[in-house]
Amino acid sequence: MWSSRENIRAQLLSLLETVPLESVDLRGRVVRLLGVFGGPELTPLLLERFFDEREGFSTRERALHALVKQGAPLSGPDITRIIDVSPLMCPCCSPSTEEVLTLARTEDAWEAAEAALLKHSPQMRAHVLTSTEHTRLSPRLVEWLYSRWFLHDRHPLAEGDDWDPRANLQVAVAHRERPEARMLLDAWARDAAAEVLGQLSRAEPRLQQSVDALLLLPLPDLLASFGQEALLRLIHRIVRAESVAQKVAHGIQPSPPGSFRALELLVEWREARPLLRSLLCDFDIADGVRHSLLNHLLDHDRAMAVRWALAAMRYPDNAALVRFVLQGAARQPAPGDRPLFLAALQGEDAETQVFALEGLFALGESGAGWRDRLTSLVHSSDERMRLRAAACLVREGQREWLPMLRQAALEPPERGLRAEAVRWLGQVDAEASRPVLEQVLAGAATSSPRNHASGADEAAWALSRLGTAEDRSALLDAALQGFCSPGIHRELEYHLARQEGRPAQDVLPPWSR
C-alpha cells in the first residue's frame, strides 16, 4: 500500500534505480510521478535524468516538466545546457523556453539566459517577450528582452515576412503600458486604421492582411483608431464574409482576415449587442458562425445565451445550436439556467433532454413531478437517457436502479457508454461502488489505446474525491501501469494536497473540461 508522500517518493526512487533504461515508458511514468510527489530536493536527480542522453526522449521531457513544476532555481550552466538541448526535444511535449526561463533567478542564471537567447532569432526572443503577460519571468530578464527588442530586434522584424511585423505588434500590445511601446502602437494603429477605412469606403470585397493584425489591439485602442460606427461596420463586414466562406464549397473563398477576433469582439463589446442579436437570429448566417458567437457568449454573457436558446427553441432550424447552448450550460449549470433545462425536458428531442437532465441533476432538482418524469424517461429508447434518469432516481432514493448503472460500467451495451455509466455511478454511489470504480480504472491501464474511452478518467475523478489511502493506491497503480491521462496526475495532486492540509485547487470533472 502506498502511504505518505515520503514513502511514495522513496518507493518511486527505488523503482527508478531498478528499471532498465530500455523500459522507456515505465521510466517516464516514474519520473512524471516524481514531479507530483517530489520537491526541490529532487532537482539534482531530475537534471541528471534530463541531461543523460541514454534516457528516452519521453523520460527526459518529463524530467524537464518536473523541474519546471517544482520551480527550484537553476544555476547558469544548467540554464545554458537546457536551452541548448531543448530544440532537440518535441516542441509539443516539452516545456517552452519561457517556462524554463522562470527558473533563472540568480545573477549567473540571468547572464546565462541572456547569452543563450542571443544565439536565437529575433522571432524567438519576441515570442518570449510577448509571453511575459502570463509567464513570471524575472524583471531583470524582461527588461533585457524589452531593451533588446526596442533597440535591435524590432527593426529586422519590421522588414520580414507577414508574421514578423505581427510579432512586433504582439510585443507592443503585451507591453503597451511602456511609453515606447505605446508610441509605436499608436502610430501603427493610425496608419493601419486609415488603410482599412479606405477599403471600407470603396466597398472592396476583401480586406488586406493588415486587418488581422490590427484586430489584435485591445478594444479601447480599436475604438480610438476607428470610432464606434466604423468599427461596427468593419466587424459586420468580416462576419458576413466569414459566413459566406463557410457556406460555399471548401476552399473557394477563404476566411477573411481577422474573422476569429471579430467574432470575439462582437461578444465582448456591449455596444455591439444589437448587431450580435440580429446575427444570431439571421438564418442566412452560417451555423458555424452562430455557433462561434454562442460559444463566446457562454463565456462572457451566459444569461444572454440562455435567453436566446429559450426563444430559439420555437424554430426547428435552430435545433443544433440550442443543443450546443444546453450542453455548455449543463457542464457548469447556474440557477438561472433552470427554465431552459425544464423547457428542454418537456420537448421530444432526446439529445436536448439528456443535457437538461444533466443540468437539473446538478442544480438539485427534486419533487413528485420530477420523479414522475424520470420514471418515464428511464424507459427511453436512448441509452444515455436511461442511464441519466436512473442516476437521478437513485439520488431520489430509488436504489433499485443502481444495478443498471453498475452493469453498464462493467459491460456497456454500446461502445462509449461506459464513461457515461461510470460518471453517474461516481456521483450517486461512489462509496458503495468503489470496487466497480477500481475495476474500471485497473482495466483501462492494460487496455489498448483504441479502447481508451473507457470511463477511467471518470473513475479516477470519483476515487480522488473519496480520498482514502486505498483510493490513492488505486490511482498510483493505474498511473504506473500505463494509464496515460493527464487527469490522473491532477487527481493525485488534489488528493495529496487535501491529505497534507494544503489548499487544494479543485479539478474539474472530465465532462466539464
Coordinates of C-alpha atoms in Angstrom, one line a residue:
M1 CA 0.0 0.0 0.0
W2 CA 1.3 3.4 -0.9
S3 CA 1.2 5.7 2.1
S4 CA 2.8 9.1 2.8
R5 CA 4.4 11.5 0.3
E6 CA 7.9 10.5 1.7
N7 CA 7.1 6.8 1.5
I8 CA 5.8 7.1 -2.1
R9 CA 8.8 9.2 -3.1
A10 CA 11.2 6.6 -1.7
Q11 CA 9.4 3.8 -3.5
L12 CA 9.5 5.7 -6.8
L13 CA 13.2 6.4 -6.4
S14 CA 13.9 2.8 -5.7
L15 CA 11.9 1.7 -8.7
L16 CA 13.7 4.2 -11.0
E17 CA 17.0 2.7 -9.9
T18 CA 15.9 -0.9 -10.8
V19 CA 14.1 -0.2 -14.1
P20 CA 16.5 -0.6 -17.0
L21 CA 17.0 2.2 -19.5
E22 CA 15.3 0.2 -22.2
S23 CA 12.0 0.4 -20.3
V24 CA 11.4 3.9 -21.6
D25 CA 7.6 4.0 -20.9
L26 CA 7.9 2.8 -17.3
R27 CA 10.8 5.1 -16.5
G28 CA 8.9 8.0 -18.0
R29 CA 5.9 7.2 -15.8
V30 CA 8.1 7.1 -12.7
V31 CA 9.7 10.4 -13.4
R32 CA 6.3 12.0 -14.0
L33 CA 5.1 10.8 -10.7
L34 CA 8.2 12.1 -9.0
G35 CA 7.1 15.5 -10.3
V36 CA 3.9 15.1 -8.2
F37 CA 5.4 13.6 -5.0
G38 CA 8.9 15.1 -5.1
G39 CA 10.1 18.6 -4.3
P40 CA 13.2 20.8 -4.8
E41 CA 15.4 18.1 -3.2
L42 CA 15.0 16.1 -6.4
T43 CA 16.4 18.8 -8.6
P44 CA 19.9 17.2 -9.0
L45 CA 18.3 13.8 -9.9
L46 CA 15.9 15.4 -12.4
L47 CA 18.7 17.3 -14.0
E48 CA 20.8 14.2 -14.3
R49 CA 17.9 12.4 -16.0
F50 CA 17.3 15.2 -18.4
F51 CA 21.0 15.5 -19.5
D52 CA 21.5 11.8 -19.7
E53 CA 21.4 11.0 -23.5
R54 CA 20.9 7.3 -22.8
E55 CA 17.4 8.1 -21.5
G56 CA 14.4 8.1 -23.9
F57 CA 13.2 11.4 -25.0
S58 CA 9.9 11.0 -23.2
T59 CA 11.7 10.4 -19.9
R60 CA 13.9 13.5 -20.5
E61 CA 10.8 15.6 -21.3
R62 CA 9.1 14.5 -18.2
A63 CA 12.1 15.3 -16.1
L64 CA 12.1 18.8 -17.5
H65 CA 8.4 19.2 -16.9
A66 CA 9.0 18.1 -13.3
L67 CA 11.8 20.7 -12.9
V68 CA 9.6 23.5 -14.2
K69 CA 6.7 22.3 -12.0
Q70 CA 8.7 22.2 -8.8
G71 CA 10.2 25.6 -9.6
A72 CA 13.6 25.3 -7.8
P73 CA 16.1 28.0 -9.2
L74 CA 18.8 26.6 -11.5
S75 CA 22.4 27.7 -12.0
G76 CA 23.7 29.5 -15.0
P77 CA 25.4 26.4 -16.6
D78 CA 22.2 24.3 -16.1
I79 CA 20.1 27.0 -17.8
T80 CA 22.5 27.2 -20.7
R81 CA 22.6 23.4 -21.2
I82 CA 18.8 23.1 -21.0
I83 CA 18.2 25.9 -23.6
D84 CA 20.8 24.3 -25.9
V85 CA 19.2 20.8 -25.6
S86 CA 15.5 21.9 -25.8
P87 CA 15.4 22.5 -29.6
L88 CA 16.2 18.7 -30.0
M89 CA 13.0 17.8 -28.0
C90 CA 9.5 17.6 -29.3
P91 CA 8.1 21.2 -29.1
C92 CA 4.6 19.9 -28.4
C93 CA 5.7 17.7 -25.4
S94 CA 8.4 19.8 -23.8
P95 CA 8.1 22.9 -21.6
S96 CA 8.5 26.1 -23.6
T97 CA 11.7 28.2 -23.4
E98 CA 9.9 30.9 -21.4
E99 CA 8.8 28.2 -18.9
V100 CA 12.4 27.1 -18.5
L101 CA 13.5 30.7 -18.1
T102 CA 11.2 31.1 -15.0
L103 CA 13.9 29.0 -13.2
A104 CA 16.6 31.7 -13.8
R105 CA 16.6 33.7 -10.6
T106 CA 20.2 34.5 -9.8
E107 CA 22.8 36.7 -11.4
D108 CA 24.7 33.9 -13.1
A109 CA 21.5 32.3 -14.3
W110 CA 20.3 35.7 -15.8
E111 CA 23.6 36.2 -17.6
A112 CA 23.5 32.6 -18.9
A113 CA 19.9 33.1 -20.1
E114 CA 20.8 36.3 -21.9
A115 CA 23.8 34.7 -23.6
A116 CA 21.7 31.7 -24.7
L117 CA 18.9 33.9 -26.0
L118 CA 21.3 35.9 -28.1
K119 CA 22.1 32.7 -30.1
H120 CA 18.4 32.5 -31.1
S121 CA 16.4 34.5 -33.6
P122 CA 14.7 37.8 -33.1
Q123 CA 11.4 36.0 -33.7
M124 CA 12.1 33.6 -30.8
R125 CA 13.1 36.5 -28.4
A126 CA 9.9 38.4 -29.4
H127 CA 7.8 35.3 -28.6
V128 CA 9.4 35.0 -25.1
L129 CA 8.9 38.7 -24.5
T130 CA 5.2 38.5 -25.6
S131 CA 4.7 35.6 -23.2
T132 CA 5.6 37.7 -20.1
E133 CA 1.9 38.7 -19.9
H134 CA 1.2 35.2 -18.5
T135 CA 4.7 33.8 -17.6
R136 CA 6.5 35.0 -14.5
L137 CA 10.0 35.8 -15.8
S138 CA 12.4 37.8 -13.5
P139 CA 12.1 41.6 -14.0
R140 CA 15.8 41.7 -14.9
L141 CA 15.3 39.3 -17.8
V142 CA 12.1 41.1 -19.0
E143 CA 14.0 44.4 -19.0
W144 CA 16.8 42.9 -21.0
L145 CA 14.5 41.3 -23.6
Y146 CA 12.5 44.5 -23.9
S147 CA 15.6 46.7 -24.4
R148 CA 16.9 44.2 -26.9
W149 CA 13.7 44.3 -28.9
F150 CA 13.2 48.1 -28.9
L151 CA 16.8 48.9 -29.8
H152 CA 17.6 46.0 -32.2
D153 CA 15.1 43.1 -32.8
R154 CA 12.1 45.2 -34.0
H155 CA 14.0 46.5 -37.0
P156 CA 14.7 43.2 -38.8
L157 CA 11.2 42.0 -37.7
A158 CA 9.6 45.1 -39.4
E159 CA 11.3 44.2 -42.7
G160 CA 10.5 40.5 -42.5
D161 CA 7.5 38.5 -44.0
D162 CA 3.9 38.8 -42.9
W163 CA 4.4 37.1 -39.5
D164 CA 7.5 39.2 -38.4
P165 CA 5.7 42.6 -38.3
R166 CA 2.9 40.8 -36.5
A167 CA 5.4 39.7 -33.8
N168 CA 6.4 43.4 -33.3
L169 CA 2.7 44.2 -32.8
Q170 CA 2.2 41.4 -30.3
V171 CA 5.2 42.7 -28.2
A172 CA 3.9 46.2 -28.3
V173 CA 0.4 45.1 -27.2
A174 CA 1.8 42.9 -24.4
H175 CA 3.9 45.9 -23.1
R176 CA 1.6 48.7 -24.0
E177 CA 2.0 50.3 -20.6
R178 CA 5.6 51.3 -21.6
P179 CA 5.8 54.7 -23.3
E180 CA 8.0 53.4 -26.2
A181 CA 5.6 50.6 -27.0
R182 CA 2.6 52.8 -26.7
M183 CA 4.1 55.3 -29.1
L184 CA 4.8 52.6 -31.7
L185 CA 1.4 51.1 -31.1
D186 CA -0.5 54.4 -31.6
A187 CA 1.5 55.3 -34.8
W188 CA 1.0 51.8 -36.3
A189 CA -2.8 51.8 -35.4
R190 CA -3.4 55.2 -37.0
D191 CA -1.7 54.1 -40.3
A192 CA -3.4 50.7 -40.4
A193 CA -6.8 52.1 -39.5
A194 CA -6.6 54.7 -42.2
E195 CA -5.8 51.9 -44.8
V196 CA -8.7 49.7 -43.6
L197 CA -11.2 52.6 -43.5
G198 CA -10.2 53.4 -47.1
Q199 CA -11.0 49.9 -48.2
L200 CA -14.4 50.1 -46.4
S201 CA -15.3 53.4 -48.1
R202 CA -14.6 51.8 -51.5
A203 CA -16.6 48.7 -50.5
E204 CA -13.8 46.4 -51.6
P205 CA -14.9 42.7 -51.2
R206 CA -11.7 41.6 -49.4
L207 CA -9.7 43.3 -46.7
Q208 CA -5.9 43.2 -46.7
Q209 CA -3.9 41.1 -44.2
S210 CA -3.3 44.2 -42.1
V211 CA -6.9 43.7 -40.7
D212 CA -5.9 40.5 -39.0
A213 CA -3.0 42.2 -37.2
L214 CA -5.0 45.4 -36.4
L215 CA -7.7 43.4 -34.6
L216 CA -5.1 42.2 -32.1
L217 CA -5.4 45.6 -30.4
P218 CA -7.5 45.9 -27.3
L219 CA -11.0 47.2 -27.8
P220 CA -10.2 50.7 -26.4
D221 CA -7.4 51.1 -28.9
L222 CA -9.6 49.9 -31.7
L223 CA -12.3 52.5 -30.7
A224 CA -9.7 55.2 -30.6
S225 CA -8.4 54.3 -34.0
F226 CA -11.8 53.7 -35.8
G227 CA -14.6 55.2 -33.9
Q228 CA -17.7 53.2 -32.9
E229 CA -19.6 53.3 -36.2
A230 CA -16.7 52.4 -38.4
L231 CA -15.6 49.6 -36.1
L232 CA -19.1 48.1 -36.2
R233 CA -19.1 48.3 -40.0
L234 CA -15.8 46.5 -40.1
I235 CA -16.8 43.8 -37.8
H236 CA -20.2 43.3 -39.6
R237 CA -18.4 43.0 -43.0
I238 CA -15.9 40.5 -41.6
V239 CA -18.6 38.3 -40.0
R240 CA -20.7 38.3 -43.2
A241 CA -17.6 37.4 -45.3
E242 CA -16.8 34.5 -42.8
S243 CA -20.4 33.3 -43.2
V244 CA -20.1 33.2 -47.0
A245 CA -16.7 31.4 -46.7
Q246 CA -18.3 28.7 -44.5
K247 CA -21.3 28.2 -46.8
V248 CA -19.6 27.8 -50.1
A249 CA -17.6 24.7 -51.2
H250 CA -14.4 24.3 -49.2
G251 CA -11.5 26.5 -50.5
I252 CA -13.5 28.5 -53.0
Q253 CA -13.5 31.6 -50.7
P254 CA -11.0 31.7 -47.8
S255 CA -11.9 33.1 -44.4
P256 CA -11.4 36.8 -44.2
P257 CA -8.5 38.2 -42.2
G258 CA -9.4 38.8 -38.5
S259 CA -12.5 36.7 -38.5
F260 CA -11.9 34.9 -35.2
R261 CA -11.1 38.1 -33.4
A262 CA -14.1 39.9 -35.0
L263 CA -16.4 37.2 -33.5
E264 CA -14.8 37.7 -30.1
L265 CA -15.2 41.5 -30.3
L266 CA -18.8 41.2 -31.2
V267 CA -19.5 39.4 -28.0
E268 CA -17.1 41.4 -25.7
W269 CA -18.2 44.8 -26.9
R270 CA -21.5 45.7 -25.1
E271 CA -22.4 48.5 -27.6
A272 CA -22.3 45.8 -30.4
R273 CA -25.2 43.8 -28.8
P274 CA -27.9 44.9 -31.3
L275 CA -25.7 43.7 -34.1
L276 CA -24.9 40.4 -32.2
R277 CA -28.6 39.7 -31.6
S278 CA -29.5 40.3 -35.3
L279 CA -26.8 38.0 -36.5
L280 CA -27.8 35.2 -34.0
C281 CA -31.4 35.4 -35.3
D282 CA -30.4 35.5 -39.0
F283 CA -30.9 32.2 -40.7
D284 CA -28.8 33.4 -43.6
I285 CA -25.7 33.4 -41.4
A286 CA -23.8 30.1 -41.4
D287 CA -24.5 27.9 -38.4
G288 CA -20.7 27.7 -37.8
V289 CA -20.6 31.5 -37.3
R290 CA -23.6 31.5 -35.0
H291 CA -22.0 28.5 -33.1
S292 CA -18.8 30.5 -32.6
L293 CA -20.8 33.5 -31.4
L294 CA -22.7 31.4 -28.9
N295 CA -19.5 29.8 -27.7
H296 CA -18.0 33.2 -26.9
L297 CA -21.3 34.3 -25.4
L298 CA -21.4 31.4 -23.0
D299 CA -18.1 32.7 -21.6
H300 CA -19.0 36.4 -21.5
D301 CA -22.7 36.6 -21.0
R302 CA -24.2 33.3 -20.2
A303 CA -27.7 34.8 -19.4
M304 CA -28.0 36.2 -22.9
A305 CA -27.1 32.8 -24.4
V306 CA -29.7 31.1 -22.3
R307 CA -32.3 33.7 -23.2
W308 CA -31.5 33.2 -26.9
A309 CA -31.8 29.4 -26.6
L310 CA -35.2 29.7 -24.9
A311 CA -36.6 31.8 -27.7
A312 CA -34.8 29.9 -30.5
M313 CA -36.4 26.6 -29.4
R314 CA -39.5 27.6 -31.3
Y315 CA -37.7 27.2 -34.7
P316 CA -36.6 23.7 -35.7
D317 CA -33.7 25.1 -37.8
N318 CA -32.1 26.2 -34.5
A319 CA -32.1 22.7 -33.0
A320 CA -28.3 22.1 -33.3
L321 CA -27.5 25.5 -31.8
V322 CA -29.9 25.1 -29.0
R323 CA -28.4 21.8 -28.1
F324 CA -24.9 23.4 -28.1
V325 CA -26.1 26.1 -25.6
L326 CA -27.8 23.4 -23.5
Q327 CA -24.6 21.3 -23.4
G328 CA -22.5 24.3 -22.4
A329 CA -24.9 25.3 -19.7
A330 CA -25.2 21.8 -18.4
R331 CA -21.4 21.5 -17.8
Q332 CA -21.5 24.1 -15.1
P333 CA -25.1 25.0 -14.5
A334 CA -26.3 28.1 -12.7
P335 CA -29.8 28.7 -11.2
G336 CA -30.7 31.0 -14.0
D337 CA -30.4 28.1 -16.5
R338 CA -33.3 26.1 -14.9
P339 CA -36.1 27.5 -17.2
L340 CA -34.1 26.4 -20.2
F341 CA -33.5 22.9 -18.8
L342 CA -37.2 22.5 -17.9
A343 CA -38.3 23.6 -21.3
A344 CA -35.9 21.2 -23.0
L345 CA -37.0 18.3 -20.8
Q346 CA -40.6 18.8 -21.9
G347 CA -39.7 18.6 -25.6
E348 CA -39.3 15.5 -27.7
D349 CA -35.6 15.7 -28.7
A350 CA -33.7 13.1 -26.8
E351 CA -30.3 14.8 -27.1
T352 CA -31.6 18.1 -25.6
Q353 CA -33.4 16.1 -22.9
V354 CA -30.1 14.4 -22.0
F355 CA -28.4 17.8 -21.4
A356 CA -31.5 19.0 -19.5
L357 CA -31.3 16.0 -17.1
E358 CA -27.6 16.7 -16.5
G359 CA -28.2 20.4 -15.7
L360 CA -31.2 19.8 -13.4
F361 CA -29.4 17.0 -11.6
A362 CA -26.5 19.4 -10.8
L363 CA -29.0 22.1 -9.6
G364 CA -30.6 19.6 -7.2
E365 CA -34.0 19.3 -8.9
S366 CA -36.5 17.3 -6.8
G367 CA -40.2 16.8 -6.2
A368 CA -43.0 14.5 -7.3
G369 CA -43.3 15.9 -10.8
W370 CA -39.5 15.5 -11.3
R371 CA -39.7 11.8 -10.2
D372 CA -42.7 11.1 -12.4
R373 CA -40.8 12.5 -15.4
L374 CA -37.7 10.4 -14.5
T375 CA -39.8 7.3 -14.2
S376 CA -40.9 7.8 -17.8
L377 CA -37.5 8.7 -19.2
V378 CA -35.8 5.7 -17.6
H379 CA -37.6 3.5 -20.1
S380 CA -36.5 5.7 -23.1
S381 CA -35.0 4.0 -26.2
D382 CA -32.0 6.3 -25.8
E383 CA -29.3 4.5 -23.8
R384 CA -27.8 7.7 -22.3
M385 CA -31.2 9.0 -21.3
R386 CA -31.9 5.7 -19.4
L387 CA -28.6 5.9 -17.5
R388 CA -29.0 9.6 -16.5
A389 CA -32.6 9.1 -15.5
A390 CA -31.6 6.0 -13.4
A391 CA -28.9 8.1 -11.7
C392 CA -31.4 10.8 -10.9
L393 CA -33.8 8.3 -9.5
V394 CA -31.0 6.7 -7.3
R395 CA -30.4 10.1 -5.8
E396 CA -34.1 10.4 -5.1
G397 CA -33.8 7.2 -3.0
Q398 CA -34.8 4.6 -5.6
R399 CA -31.7 2.4 -5.3
E400 CA -33.2 -0.4 -7.3
W401 CA -31.8 1.4 -10.4
L402 CA -28.2 1.0 -9.2
P403 CA -27.7 -2.4 -10.9
M404 CA -28.3 -0.7 -14.3
L405 CA -25.5 1.7 -13.7
R406 CA -23.1 -0.9 -12.4
Q407 CA -23.8 -3.3 -15.2
A408 CA -23.2 -0.5 -17.8
A409 CA -20.0 0.5 -16.1
L410 CA -18.6 -3.1 -16.3
E411 CA -20.2 -4.3 -19.5
P412 CA -21.5 -1.4 -21.5
P413 CA -24.2 -2.3 -24.1
E414 CA -22.7 0.1 -26.6
R415 CA -19.2 1.5 -27.2
G416 CA -18.6 4.8 -25.3
L417 CA -21.4 4.2 -22.7
R418 CA -19.0 3.0 -20.0
A419 CA -17.8 6.6 -19.4
E420 CA -21.4 7.7 -19.1
A421 CA -22.2 5.0 -16.6
V422 CA -19.1 5.4 -14.5
R423 CA -19.6 9.2 -14.4
W424 CA -23.1 8.8 -12.8
L425 CA -22.1 5.9 -10.6
G426 CA -19.3 8.1 -9.2
Q427 CA -21.8 10.9 -8.5
V428 CA -24.6 8.9 -6.8
D429 CA -22.9 5.9 -5.3
A430 CA -19.1 6.2 -5.3
E431 CA -18.5 4.9 -1.7
A432 CA -20.5 1.7 -2.1
S433 CA -19.4 1.2 -5.7
R434 CA -15.7 1.7 -5.1
P435 CA -14.9 -1.9 -6.3
V436 CA -16.5 -1.2 -9.6
L437 CA -14.6 2.1 -10.0
E438 CA -11.3 0.4 -9.1
Q439 CA -12.0 -2.3 -11.6
V440 CA -12.7 0.2 -14.4
L441 CA -9.5 2.1 -13.6
A442 CA -7.4 -1.0 -13.4
G443 CA -8.8 -2.3 -16.7
A444 CA -8.0 0.9 -18.5
A445 CA -4.3 0.7 -17.6
T446 CA -4.0 -2.5 -19.6
S447 CA -6.4 -1.8 -22.4
S448 CA -5.3 -0.8 -25.9
P449 CA -5.5 2.9 -26.9
R450 CA -8.3 2.0 -29.2
N451 CA -10.5 1.3 -26.2
H452 CA -9.3 4.3 -24.1
A453 CA -12.8 5.8 -24.0
S454 CA -13.4 3.6 -21.0
G455 CA -14.6 5.7 -18.2
A456 CA -11.2 5.6 -16.5
D457 CA -11.0 9.4 -16.2
E458 CA -14.4 9.4 -14.6
A459 CA -13.4 6.6 -12.2
A460 CA -10.2 8.5 -11.3
W461 CA -12.1 11.6 -10.5
A462 CA -14.6 9.8 -8.3
L463 CA -11.9 7.9 -6.4
S464 CA -9.9 11.0 -5.8
R465 CA -13.0 12.6 -4.2
L466 CA -13.3 9.6 -1.8
G467 CA -9.8 10.4 -0.6
T468 CA -8.7 7.4 1.3
A469 CA -5.2 5.7 1.2
E470 CA -6.8 2.9 -0.7
D471 CA -8.1 5.3 -3.4
R472 CA -4.6 6.9 -3.7
S473 CA -3.1 3.5 -4.2
A474 CA -5.5 2.7 -7.0
L475 CA -4.7 5.9 -8.7
L476 CA -0.9 5.4 -8.3
D477 CA -1.1 1.8 -9.6
A478 CA -3.0 2.9 -12.7
A479 CA -0.5 5.7 -13.4
L480 CA 2.4 3.3 -13.2
Q481 CA 0.7 0.6 -15.2
G482 CA 0.3 2.9 -18.2
F483 CA -3.0 4.8 -17.9
C484 CA -1.8 7.8 -19.8
S485 CA -4.2 10.6 -19.0
P486 CA -3.1 14.0 -17.6
G487 CA -6.2 13.9 -15.5
I488 CA -4.9 11.1 -13.2
H489 CA -1.9 13.2 -12.2
R490 CA -4.1 16.2 -11.4
E491 CA -6.3 13.9 -9.3
L492 CA -3.2 12.7 -7.4
E493 CA -2.1 16.3 -6.7
Y494 CA -5.6 17.2 -5.5
H495 CA -5.6 14.1 -3.3
L496 CA -2.2 14.8 -1.8
A497 CA -2.9 18.5 -1.1
R498 CA -6.1 17.5 0.9
Q499 CA -4.2 14.8 2.8
E500 CA -1.4 17.3 3.8
G501 CA -3.9 20.0 4.7
R502 CA -2.8 22.4 2.0
P503 CA -5.2 24.5 -0.1
A504 CA -6.3 22.2 -3.0
Q505 CA -7.3 23.7 -6.3
D506 CA -10.3 21.7 -7.3
V507 CA -10.0 19.7 -10.5
L508 CA -12.9 20.0 -13.0
P509 CA -14.6 16.6 -13.7
P510 CA -13.7 15.1 -17.1
W511 CA -17.1 16.0 -18.6
S512 CA -16.6 19.7 -17.7
R513 CA -13.1 20.1 -19.2

